[in-house]
mmCIF file of C-alpha atoms and ligand atoms in Angstrom:
data_model
loop_
_atom_site.group_PDB
_atom_site.id
_atom_site.type_symbol
_atom_site.label_atom_id
_atom_site.label_comp_id
_atom_site.label_asym_id
_atom_site.label_seq_id
_atom_site.Cartn_x
_atom_site.Cartn_y
_atom_site.Cartn_z
ATOM 1 C CA UNK A 361 0.071 -0.036 -0.012
ATOM 2 C CA UNK A 362 1.279 3.807 -0.960
ATOM 3 C CA UNK A 363 2.108 5.337 2.182
ATOM 4 C CA UNK A 364 0.672 8.787 2.963
ATOM 5 C CA UNK A 365 2.907 11.966 2.342
ATOM 6 C CA UNK A 366 2.414 14.416 4.874
ATOM 7 C CA UNK A 367 3.550 18.271 4.477
ATOM 8 C CA UNK A 368 3.842 19.768 7.826
ATOM 9 C CA UNK A 369 3.787 23.474 8.143
ATOM 10 C CA UNK A 370 5.419 25.328 11.088
ATOM 11 C CA UNK A 371 7.747 22.334 11.523
ATOM 12 C CA UNK A 372 10.395 24.175 13.564
ATOM 13 C CA UNK A 373 7.750 25.182 16.282
ATOM 14 C CA UNK A 374 6.760 23.545 19.581
ATOM 15 C CA UNK A 375 4.124 21.447 17.971
ATOM 16 C CA UNK A 376 5.801 21.454 14.359
ATOM 17 C CA UNK A 377 8.928 19.675 16.015
ATOM 18 C CA UNK A 378 7.072 16.728 17.819
ATOM 19 C CA UNK A 379 4.906 16.348 14.618
ATOM 20 C CA UNK A 380 8.228 15.718 12.602
ATOM 21 C CA UNK A 381 9.663 13.797 15.024
ATOM 22 C CA UNK A 382 6.688 11.711 16.061
ATOM 23 C CA UNK A 383 4.516 10.981 13.414
ATOM 24 C CA UNK A 384 4.505 7.210 12.580
ATOM 25 C CA UNK A 385 7.044 6.041 10.019
ATOM 26 C CA UNK A 386 4.393 4.794 7.997
ATOM 27 C CA UNK A 387 3.967 8.157 6.777
ATOM 28 C CA UNK A 388 6.326 9.863 4.370
ATOM 29 C CA UNK A 389 6.851 13.450 6.559
ATOM 30 C CA UNK A 390 8.257 16.459 5.044
ATOM 31 C CA UNK A 391 8.098 20.115 6.648
ATOM 32 C CA UNK A 392 8.679 23.498 6.257
ATOM 33 C CA UNK A 393 8.819 26.569 8.222
ATOM 34 C CA UNK A 394 9.189 30.596 7.662
ATOM 35 C CA UNK A 395 12.818 30.514 7.172
ATOM 36 C CA UNK A 396 12.273 28.530 3.800
ATOM 37 C CA UNK A 397 8.635 29.464 2.898
ATOM 38 C CA UNK A 398 6.410 32.087 4.390
ATOM 39 C CA UNK A 399 2.904 31.127 4.106
ATOM 40 C CA UNK A 400 1.994 34.707 3.628
ATOM 41 C CA UNK A 401 3.413 34.435 0.150
ATOM 42 C CA UNK A 402 0.621 32.760 -2.016
ATOM 43 C CA UNK A 403 2.887 31.918 -4.708
ATOM 44 C CA UNK A 404 5.610 30.186 -2.901
ATOM 45 C CA UNK A 405 3.123 28.090 -1.105
ATOM 46 C CA UNK A 406 1.226 27.086 -3.945
ATOM 47 C CA UNK A 407 4.632 25.965 -5.816
ATOM 48 C CA UNK A 408 5.743 24.117 -2.697
ATOM 49 C CA UNK A 409 2.832 22.172 -2.056
ATOM 50 C CA UNK A 410 2.434 21.342 -5.835
ATOM 51 C CA UNK A 411 5.962 19.927 -5.936
ATOM 52 C CA UNK A 412 5.614 17.902 -2.682
ATOM 53 C CA UNK A 413 2.253 16.706 -3.902
ATOM 54 C CA UNK A 414 1.267 15.571 -0.269
ATOM 55 C CA UNK A 415 -1.781 13.672 0.688
ATOM 56 C CA UNK A 416 -2.249 15.421 3.823
ATOM 57 C CA UNK A 417 -1.118 19.077 4.849
ATOM 58 C CA UNK A 418 -0.694 19.480 8.862
ATOM 59 C CA UNK A 419 -0.844 22.994 9.276
ATOM 60 C CA UNK A 420 1.011 24.041 12.296
ATOM 61 C CA UNK A 421 2.514 27.565 11.349
ATOM 62 C CA UNK A 422 0.959 30.413 13.222
ATOM 63 C CA UNK A 423 1.716 33.753 14.869
ATOM 64 C CA UNK A 424 1.305 32.426 18.212
ATOM 65 C CA UNK A 425 2.439 35.352 20.316
ATOM 66 C CA UNK A 426 -0.912 36.248 21.838
ATOM 67 C CA UNK A 427 -0.012 39.555 23.350
ATOM 68 C CA UNK A 428 2.024 40.641 20.160
ATOM 69 C CA UNK A 429 -0.818 39.863 18.085
ATOM 70 C CA UNK A 430 -2.703 42.961 19.943
ATOM 71 C CA UNK A 431 -0.331 45.393 18.611
ATOM 72 C CA UNK A 432 0.521 43.799 15.415
ATOM 73 C CA UNK A 433 -2.898 42.880 14.348
ATOM 74 C CA UNK A 434 -2.163 43.357 10.417
ATOM 75 C CA UNK A 435 0.851 40.322 10.929
ATOM 76 C CA UNK A 436 -1.577 38.084 12.825
ATOM 77 C CA UNK A 437 -4.186 38.357 10.043
ATOM 78 C CA UNK A 438 -1.680 38.224 7.503
ATOM 79 C CA UNK A 439 -0.192 35.120 8.900
ATOM 80 C CA UNK A 440 -3.369 33.215 10.749
ATOM 81 C CA UNK A 441 -6.155 33.949 8.399
ATOM 82 C CA UNK A 442 -4.718 34.985 5.024
ATOM 83 C CA UNK A 443 -1.581 32.471 5.494
ATOM 84 C CA UNK A 444 -4.226 29.641 6.245
ATOM 85 C CA UNK A 445 -6.151 30.629 3.151
ATOM 86 C CA UNK A 446 -3.225 30.125 1.210
ATOM 87 C CA UNK A 447 -2.439 26.719 2.633
ATOM 88 C CA UNK A 448 -6.035 25.702 2.088
ATOM 89 C CA UNK A 449 -6.154 26.867 -1.669
ATOM 90 C CA UNK A 450 -3.017 24.965 -2.143
ATOM 91 C CA UNK A 451 -4.454 22.077 -0.744
ATOM 92 C CA UNK A 452 -7.655 22.387 -2.905
ATOM 93 C CA UNK A 453 -5.652 22.776 -6.025
ATOM 94 C CA UNK A 454 -3.736 19.570 -5.630
ATOM 95 C CA UNK A 455 -6.175 17.552 -3.831
ATOM 96 C CA UNK A 456 -4.639 17.186 -0.311
ATOM 97 C CA UNK A 457 -6.543 17.038 3.035
ATOM 98 C CA UNK A 458 -6.024 19.657 5.497
ATOM 99 C CA UNK A 459 -5.664 19.585 9.126
ATOM 100 C CA UNK A 460 -5.787 22.939 10.658
ATOM 101 C CA UNK A 461 -4.703 23.596 14.543
ATOM 102 C CA UNK A 462 -7.109 26.179 16.352
ATOM 103 C CA UNK A 463 -7.624 27.444 19.596
ATOM 104 C CA UNK A 464 -9.575 27.863 22.750
ATOM 105 C CA UNK A 465 -9.249 31.859 22.369
ATOM 106 C CA UNK A 466 -11.987 31.460 19.911
ATOM 107 C CA UNK A 467 -14.590 31.609 22.862
ATOM 108 C CA UNK A 468 -14.721 34.569 25.271
ATOM 109 C CA UNK A 469 -14.092 32.304 28.171
ATOM 110 C CA UNK A 470 -17.457 33.212 30.141
ATOM 111 C CA UNK A 471 -19.049 29.871 29.919
ATOM 112 C CA UNK A 472 -19.867 27.882 33.171
ATOM 113 C CA UNK A 473 -19.013 24.703 31.758
ATOM 114 C CA UNK A 474 -16.395 23.374 29.183
ATOM 115 C CA UNK A 475 -17.167 24.761 25.455
ATOM 116 C CA UNK A 476 -18.452 21.886 22.723
ATOM 117 C CA UNK A 477 -17.927 22.327 19.057
ATOM 118 C CA UNK A 478 -21.819 23.731 18.990
ATOM 119 C CA UNK A 479 -20.809 26.436 21.120
ATOM 120 C CA UNK A 480 -20.762 30.047 19.242
ATOM 121 C CA UNK A 481 -17.251 31.679 19.138
ATOM 122 C CA UNK A 482 -16.879 35.037 20.574
ATOM 123 C CA UNK A 483 -13.044 35.839 20.505
ATOM 124 C CA UNK A 484 -11.941 38.790 22.863
ATOM 125 C CA UNK A 485 -8.428 38.875 21.396
ATOM 126 C CA UNK A 486 -6.621 39.632 17.944
ATOM 127 C CA UNK A 487 -5.213 36.120 18.076
ATOM 128 C CA UNK A 488 -8.555 34.685 18.777
ATOM 129 C CA UNK A 489 -9.976 36.391 15.970
ATOM 130 C CA UNK A 490 -7.208 35.453 13.479
ATOM 131 C CA UNK A 491 -7.451 31.966 14.338
ATOM 132 C CA UNK A 492 -11.076 32.079 13.932
ATOM 133 C CA UNK A 493 -10.968 33.708 10.360
ATOM 134 C CA UNK A 494 -8.188 30.889 9.753
ATOM 135 C CA UNK A 495 -11.167 27.991 10.279
ATOM 136 C CA UNK A 496 -13.378 29.787 8.349
ATOM 137 C CA UNK A 497 -11.170 30.227 5.492
ATOM 138 C CA UNK A 498 -10.054 26.424 5.661
ATOM 139 C CA UNK A 499 -14.012 25.596 5.792
ATOM 140 C CA UNK A 500 -14.702 27.835 2.826
ATOM 141 C CA UNK A 501 -12.121 26.284 0.723
ATOM 142 C CA UNK A 502 -12.214 22.612 1.295
ATOM 143 C CA UNK A 503 -14.501 19.642 1.815
ATOM 144 C CA UNK A 504 -11.637 17.334 3.208
ATOM 145 C CA UNK A 505 -10.390 19.219 6.481
ATOM 146 C CA UNK A 506 -10.322 18.826 9.938
ATOM 147 C CA UNK A 507 -10.018 21.904 12.138
ATOM 148 C CA UNK A 508 -8.754 20.535 15.613
ATOM 149 C CA UNK A 509 -8.825 23.187 18.477
ATOM 150 C CA UNK A 510 -6.308 22.591 20.948
ATOM 151 C CA UNK A 511 -5.279 24.745 24.222
ATOM 152 C CA UNK A 512 -2.615 25.093 26.818
ATOM 153 C CA UNK A 513 -0.204 23.249 24.874
ATOM 154 C CA UNK A 514 3.183 22.035 26.428
ATOM 155 C CA UNK A 515 6.001 19.938 25.093
ATOM 156 C CA UNK A 516 9.701 19.587 25.120
ATOM 157 C CA UNK A 517 10.325 22.235 22.685
ATOM 158 C CA UNK A 518 9.907 25.994 22.455
ATOM 159 C CA UNK A 519 8.482 27.839 25.487
ATOM 160 C CA UNK A 520 5.298 26.823 27.524
ATOM 161 C CA UNK A 521 3.852 27.005 31.056
ATOM 162 C CA UNK A 522 5.182 23.866 32.267
ATOM 163 C CA UNK A 523 8.892 24.492 31.056
ATOM 164 C CA UNK A 524 8.867 27.933 32.394
ATOM 165 C CA UNK A 525 7.730 26.547 35.859
ATOM 166 C CA UNK A 526 10.351 24.033 36.019
ATOM 167 C CA UNK A 527 13.035 27.029 35.179
ATOM 168 C CA UNK A 528 11.529 28.909 38.062
ATOM 169 C CA UNK A 529 11.606 25.943 40.299
ATOM 170 C CA UNK A 530 14.993 25.372 39.462
ATOM 171 C CA UNK A 531 15.938 29.197 40.122
ATOM 172 C CA UNK A 532 14.372 28.753 43.492
ATOM 173 C CA UNK A 533 16.109 25.969 44.506
ATOM 174 C CA UNK A 534 19.322 27.558 43.784
ATOM 175 C CA UNK A 535 18.359 30.575 45.761
ATOM 176 C CA UNK A 536 17.853 28.425 48.691
ATOM 177 C CA UNK A 537 21.084 26.677 48.208
ATOM 178 C CA UNK A 538 22.679 29.940 48.137
ATOM 179 C CA UNK A 539 21.278 30.953 51.140
ATOM 180 C CA UNK A 540 19.129 33.843 49.654
ATOM 181 C CA UNK A 541 15.432 34.582 50.547
ATOM 182 C CA UNK A 542 13.015 32.615 48.549
ATOM 183 C CA UNK A 543 10.202 34.231 47.112
ATOM 184 C CA UNK A 544 7.133 32.232 46.184
ATOM 185 C CA UNK A 545 6.472 31.392 42.508
ATOM 186 C CA UNK A 546 3.065 33.188 42.170
ATOM 187 C CA UNK A 547 0.515 31.565 39.641
ATOM 188 C CA UNK A 548 -2.891 32.386 38.621
ATOM 189 C CA UNK A 549 -5.673 30.436 39.962
ATOM 190 C CA UNK A 550 -8.756 31.909 38.365
ATOM 191 C CA UNK A 551 -8.129 30.711 34.982
ATOM 192 C CA UNK A 552 -8.777 27.196 33.957
ATOM 193 C CA UNK A 553 -8.256 24.998 31.110
ATOM 194 C CA UNK A 554 -7.167 21.499 29.696
ATOM 195 C CA UNK A 555 -3.358 21.179 29.766
ATOM 196 C CA UNK A 556 -2.470 19.200 26.608
ATOM 197 C CA UNK A 557 0.868 17.483 25.739
ATOM 198 C CA UNK A 558 2.068 18.003 21.970
ATOM 199 C CA UNK A 559 2.812 14.362 21.966
ATOM 200 C CA UNK A 560 -0.803 13.470 22.597
ATOM 201 C CA UNK A 561 -2.023 16.027 19.886
ATOM 202 C CA UNK A 562 0.332 14.329 17.527
ATOM 203 C CA UNK A 563 -1.487 10.623 18.397
ATOM 204 C CA UNK A 564 -4.779 12.483 18.034
ATOM 205 C CA UNK A 565 -3.927 13.782 14.918
ATOM 206 C CA UNK A 566 -3.099 10.412 13.430
ATOM 207 C CA UNK A 567 -6.383 9.060 14.452
ATOM 208 C CA UNK A 568 -8.086 12.177 12.453
ATOM 209 C CA UNK A 569 -6.158 11.179 9.313
ATOM 210 C CA UNK A 570 -6.474 7.558 9.243
ATOM 211 C CA UNK A 571 -10.060 7.861 10.190
ATOM 212 C CA UNK A 572 -10.462 10.578 7.849
ATOM 213 C CA UNK A 573 -12.532 12.597 10.332
ATOM 214 C CA UNK A 574 -13.833 15.721 8.836
ATOM 215 C CA UNK A 575 -15.270 18.934 10.265
ATOM 216 C CA UNK A 576 -14.377 20.800 13.640
ATOM 217 C CA UNK A 577 -13.120 18.879 16.424
ATOM 218 C CA UNK A 578 -12.111 19.922 20.038
ATOM 219 C CA UNK A 579 -9.059 18.137 20.824
ATOM 220 C CA UNK A 580 -7.743 18.772 24.252
ATOM 221 C CA UNK A 581 -6.543 16.660 27.451
ATOM 222 C CA UNK A 582 -9.271 15.248 29.719
ATOM 223 C CA UNK A 583 -9.332 16.885 32.964
ATOM 224 C CA UNK A 584 -9.591 20.556 33.986
ATOM 225 C CA UNK A 585 -7.301 22.573 36.312
ATOM 226 C CA UNK A 586 -6.064 26.120 36.982
ATOM 227 C CA UNK A 587 -2.616 27.326 35.937
ATOM 228 C CA UNK A 588 -1.805 27.257 39.634
ATOM 229 C CA UNK A 589 -2.758 23.533 40.037
ATOM 230 C CA UNK A 590 -0.860 22.934 37.196
ATOM 231 C CA UNK A 591 1.967 24.261 38.447
ATOM 232 C CA UNK A 592 1.591 22.212 41.515
ATOM 233 C CA UNK A 593 1.197 18.926 39.661
ATOM 234 C CA UNK A 594 4.208 19.580 37.754
ATOM 235 C CA UNK A 595 6.519 20.303 40.934
ATOM 236 C CA UNK A 596 4.778 17.140 42.259
ATOM 237 C CA UNK A 597 5.534 14.835 39.235
ATOM 238 C CA UNK A 598 9.078 16.154 39.018
ATOM 239 C CA UNK A 599 9.448 15.682 42.723
ATOM 240 C CA UNK A 600 10.347 19.345 43.246
ATOM 241 C CA UNK A 601 9.634 21.026 46.589
ATOM 242 C CA UNK A 602 8.829 24.460 44.850
ATOM 243 C CA UNK A 603 7.109 27.300 46.943
ATOM 244 C CA UNK A 604 3.993 27.994 44.944
ATOM 245 C CA UNK A 605 1.390 30.737 45.939
ATOM 246 C CA UNK A 606 -1.907 31.148 44.245
ATOM 247 C CA UNK A 607 -2.893 34.445 42.876
ATOM 248 C CA UNK A 608 -5.768 36.318 40.671
ATOM 249 C CA UNK A 609 -5.264 37.462 37.033
ATOM 250 C CA UNK A 610 -5.366 40.942 38.357
ATOM 251 C CA UNK A 611 -1.738 40.654 39.567
ATOM 252 C CA UNK A 612 -0.588 39.564 36.069
ATOM 253 C CA UNK A 613 -1.911 42.223 33.646
ATOM 254 C CA UNK A 614 -1.434 41.097 30.067
ATOM 255 C CA UNK A 615 -2.054 43.104 27.125
ATOM 256 C CA UNK A 616 -4.572 40.378 25.718
ATOM 257 C CA UNK A 617 -7.264 39.407 27.962
ATOM 258 C CA UNK A 618 -7.140 35.498 28.916
ATOM 259 C CA UNK A 619 -10.353 33.463 28.666
ATOM 260 C CA UNK A 620 -11.336 32.600 32.624
ATOM 261 C CA UNK A 621 -12.825 29.480 31.120
ATOM 262 C CA UNK A 622 -10.449 27.769 28.323
ATOM 263 C CA UNK A 623 -12.084 24.201 28.879
ATOM 264 C CA UNK A 624 -12.972 22.375 25.744
ATOM 265 C CA UNK A 625 -15.031 19.311 25.562
ATOM 266 C CA UNK A 626 -13.924 16.634 22.984
ATOM 267 C CA UNK A 627 -17.671 16.107 22.058
ATOM 268 C CA UNK A 628 -17.310 15.181 18.253
ATOM 269 C CA UNK A 629 -14.177 12.996 18.877
ATOM 270 C CA UNK A 630 -16.283 11.157 21.398
ATOM 271 C CA UNK A 631 -19.290 10.858 19.481
ATOM 272 C CA UNK A 632 -16.979 9.164 16.615
ATOM 273 C CA UNK A 633 -15.484 6.901 18.871
ATOM 274 C CA UNK A 634 -12.208 8.672 18.209
ATOM 275 C CA UNK A 635 -10.986 10.456 21.419
ATOM 276 C CA UNK A 636 -7.441 9.633 22.109
ATOM 277 C CA UNK A 637 -6.919 12.219 24.566
ATOM 278 C CA UNK A 638 -6.072 11.036 28.194
ATOM 279 C CA UNK A 639 -6.489 12.707 31.437
ATOM 280 C CA UNK A 640 -4.092 15.947 31.841
ATOM 281 C CA UNK A 641 -2.421 14.228 34.842
ATOM 282 C CA UNK A 642 -1.312 10.899 33.086
ATOM 283 C CA UNK A 643 0.318 12.758 30.165
ATOM 284 C CA UNK A 644 1.846 15.482 32.322
ATOM 285 C CA UNK A 645 3.468 12.724 34.656
ATOM 286 C CA UNK A 646 4.949 10.917 31.337
ATOM 287 C CA UNK A 647 6.206 14.253 30.083
ATOM 288 C CA UNK A 648 7.731 15.091 33.536
ATOM 289 C CA UNK A 649 9.103 11.586 33.921
ATOM 290 C CA UNK A 650 10.808 11.751 30.514
ATOM 291 C CA UNK A 651 11.796 15.436 29.716
ATOM 292 C CA UNK A 652 15.492 16.194 29.793
ATOM 293 C CA UNK A 653 16.315 19.676 30.688
HETATM 294 N N1 NAP B 1396 0.810 27.052 22.040
HETATM 295 C C1 NAP B 1396 -0.546 26.660 22.570
HETATM 296 O O1 NAP B 1396 -0.897 26.664 23.820
HETATM 297 C C2 NAP B 1396 -1.515 26.525 21.625
HETATM 298 C C3 NAP B 1396 -2.787 26.436 21.907
HETATM 299 C C4 NAP B 1396 -3.683 26.408 20.874
HETATM 300 C C5 NAP B 1396 -3.702 26.349 19.694
HETATM 301 N N2 NAP B 1396 -2.209 26.535 19.338
HETATM 302 C C6 NAP B 1396 -2.000 26.418 17.748
HETATM 303 O O2 NAP B 1396 -1.189 25.054 17.468
HETATM 304 C C7 NAP B 1396 -0.493 25.433 16.459
HETATM 305 C C8 NAP B 1396 0.815 25.354 16.812
HETATM 306 O O3 NAP B 1396 1.556 26.201 18.009
HETATM 307 P P1 NAP B 1396 2.948 26.004 18.448
HETATM 308 O O4 NAP B 1396 2.749 26.341 19.945
HETATM 309 O O5 NAP B 1396 3.548 24.874 17.835
HETATM 310 O O6 NAP B 1396 3.340 27.186 17.982
HETATM 311 P P2 NAP B 1396 4.852 28.047 17.584
HETATM 312 O O7 NAP B 1396 6.041 27.276 18.564
HETATM 313 O O8 NAP B 1396 4.859 29.495 17.685
HETATM 314 O O9 NAP B 1396 5.001 27.263 16.179
HETATM 315 C C9 NAP B 1396 4.627 28.026 15.124
HETATM 316 C C10 NAP B 1396 5.864 28.081 13.749
HETATM 317 O O10 NAP B 1396 5.013 28.524 12.773
HETATM 318 C C11 NAP B 1396 6.165 29.532 12.313
HETATM 319 N N3 NAP B 1396 5.809 30.748 11.539
HETATM 320 C C12 NAP B 1396 5.157 31.928 12.273
HETATM 321 N N4 NAP B 1396 4.955 32.617 10.793
HETATM 322 C C13 NAP B 1396 5.285 31.858 9.764
HETATM 323 C C14 NAP B 1396 4.826 32.464 8.394
HETATM 324 N N5 NAP B 1396 4.416 33.476 7.892
HETATM 325 N N6 NAP B 1396 5.217 31.291 7.482
HETATM 326 C C15 NAP B 1396 5.593 29.932 8.091
HETATM 327 N N7 NAP B 1396 6.025 29.781 9.115
HETATM 328 C C16 NAP B 1396 5.586 30.413 10.326
HETATM 329 C C17 NAP B 1396 6.828 30.056 13.423
HETATM 330 O O11 NAP B 1396 8.273 30.463 13.321
HETATM 331 P P3 NAP B 1396 8.742 31.597 14.066
HETATM 332 O O12 NAP B 1396 8.987 31.083 15.462
HETATM 333 O O13 NAP B 1396 10.014 31.720 13.434
HETATM 334 O O14 NAP B 1396 7.847 32.749 13.849
HETATM 335 C C18 NAP B 1396 6.933 28.841 14.432
HETATM 336 O O15 NAP B 1396 7.787 27.931 14.033
HETATM 337 C C19 NAP B 1396 -0.777 26.863 16.091
HETATM 338 O O16 NAP B 1396 -1.572 26.919 14.912
HETATM 339 C C20 NAP B 1396 -1.192 27.516 17.212
HETATM 340 O O17 NAP B 1396 -2.222 28.663 16.816
HETATM 341 C C21 NAP B 1396 -1.063 26.647 20.219
#
């Protein structure tokens, strides 16, 4: 049987690197990032996709600096909306399926329980609006696509909350060893979500491809926690005695407003019998056991 050819965009990013490293070898995987092709360049994207002739494009490239998007709206829309439209058009022209990663930021975060795919988006940030525009571009251009909304992503590569906590924990341990004052690590306790390991996103993506699932899917880890609880779980699984203190979002004002409730329910994956996502604690423990700093 011919093995599927997969083209990954954003291949040097946090998720892109894990896709390149951990997609099964039964796929023929190639990737590119902005150093070789800028997705805002429609001709370059079209020519590259035509040359590669992929069966599936996994689109992980994005402008992901949520606060930066607030001051660089034009770039955010160019990359996340128009760039995605360019990728979708190239898929249409060569008959490839498209997997597009979207985000919990498409919601306003004011709900009382986890959002399902049937809930209406109401983004409160430029990033959220640009990613939602990307979703709409994909759905308008293609029939063969899957939009996977993920959230609170962490993994081995790039910058993320879990790695930042480990760094702060190490700095705190060093301060204690040096006899200096140990300041608690303050972490917000009034935003909740589903912390999701990149490796689990890779596995779920494979299922979406293998099952040829089409449409919009929430695809986050099971289980909801606050950032504060996530910090505590991380230190527990890493066996670090860090001093952590809960605080409110008001103590950490950010340019882009963060949703109070980021939790997503994988309703459609479950309905299709295709939800591979594990409890976030199980995945986080495995990450903490394996991660080499
Ligand atoms: N991280 C999260 O918590 C999270 C949550 C929900 C959804 N998502 C979505 O998941 C996907 C992957 O996220 P991630 O965490 O892996 O992000 P990431 O680490 O920022 O990776 C994105 C990659 O895209 C590249 N890129 C930026 N502009 C580009 C352009 N014009 N042309 C081509 N490539 C470009 C980036 O390069 P540079 O770094 O050089 O700019 C980077 O290598 C994104 O669609 C994101 O919106 C992420």
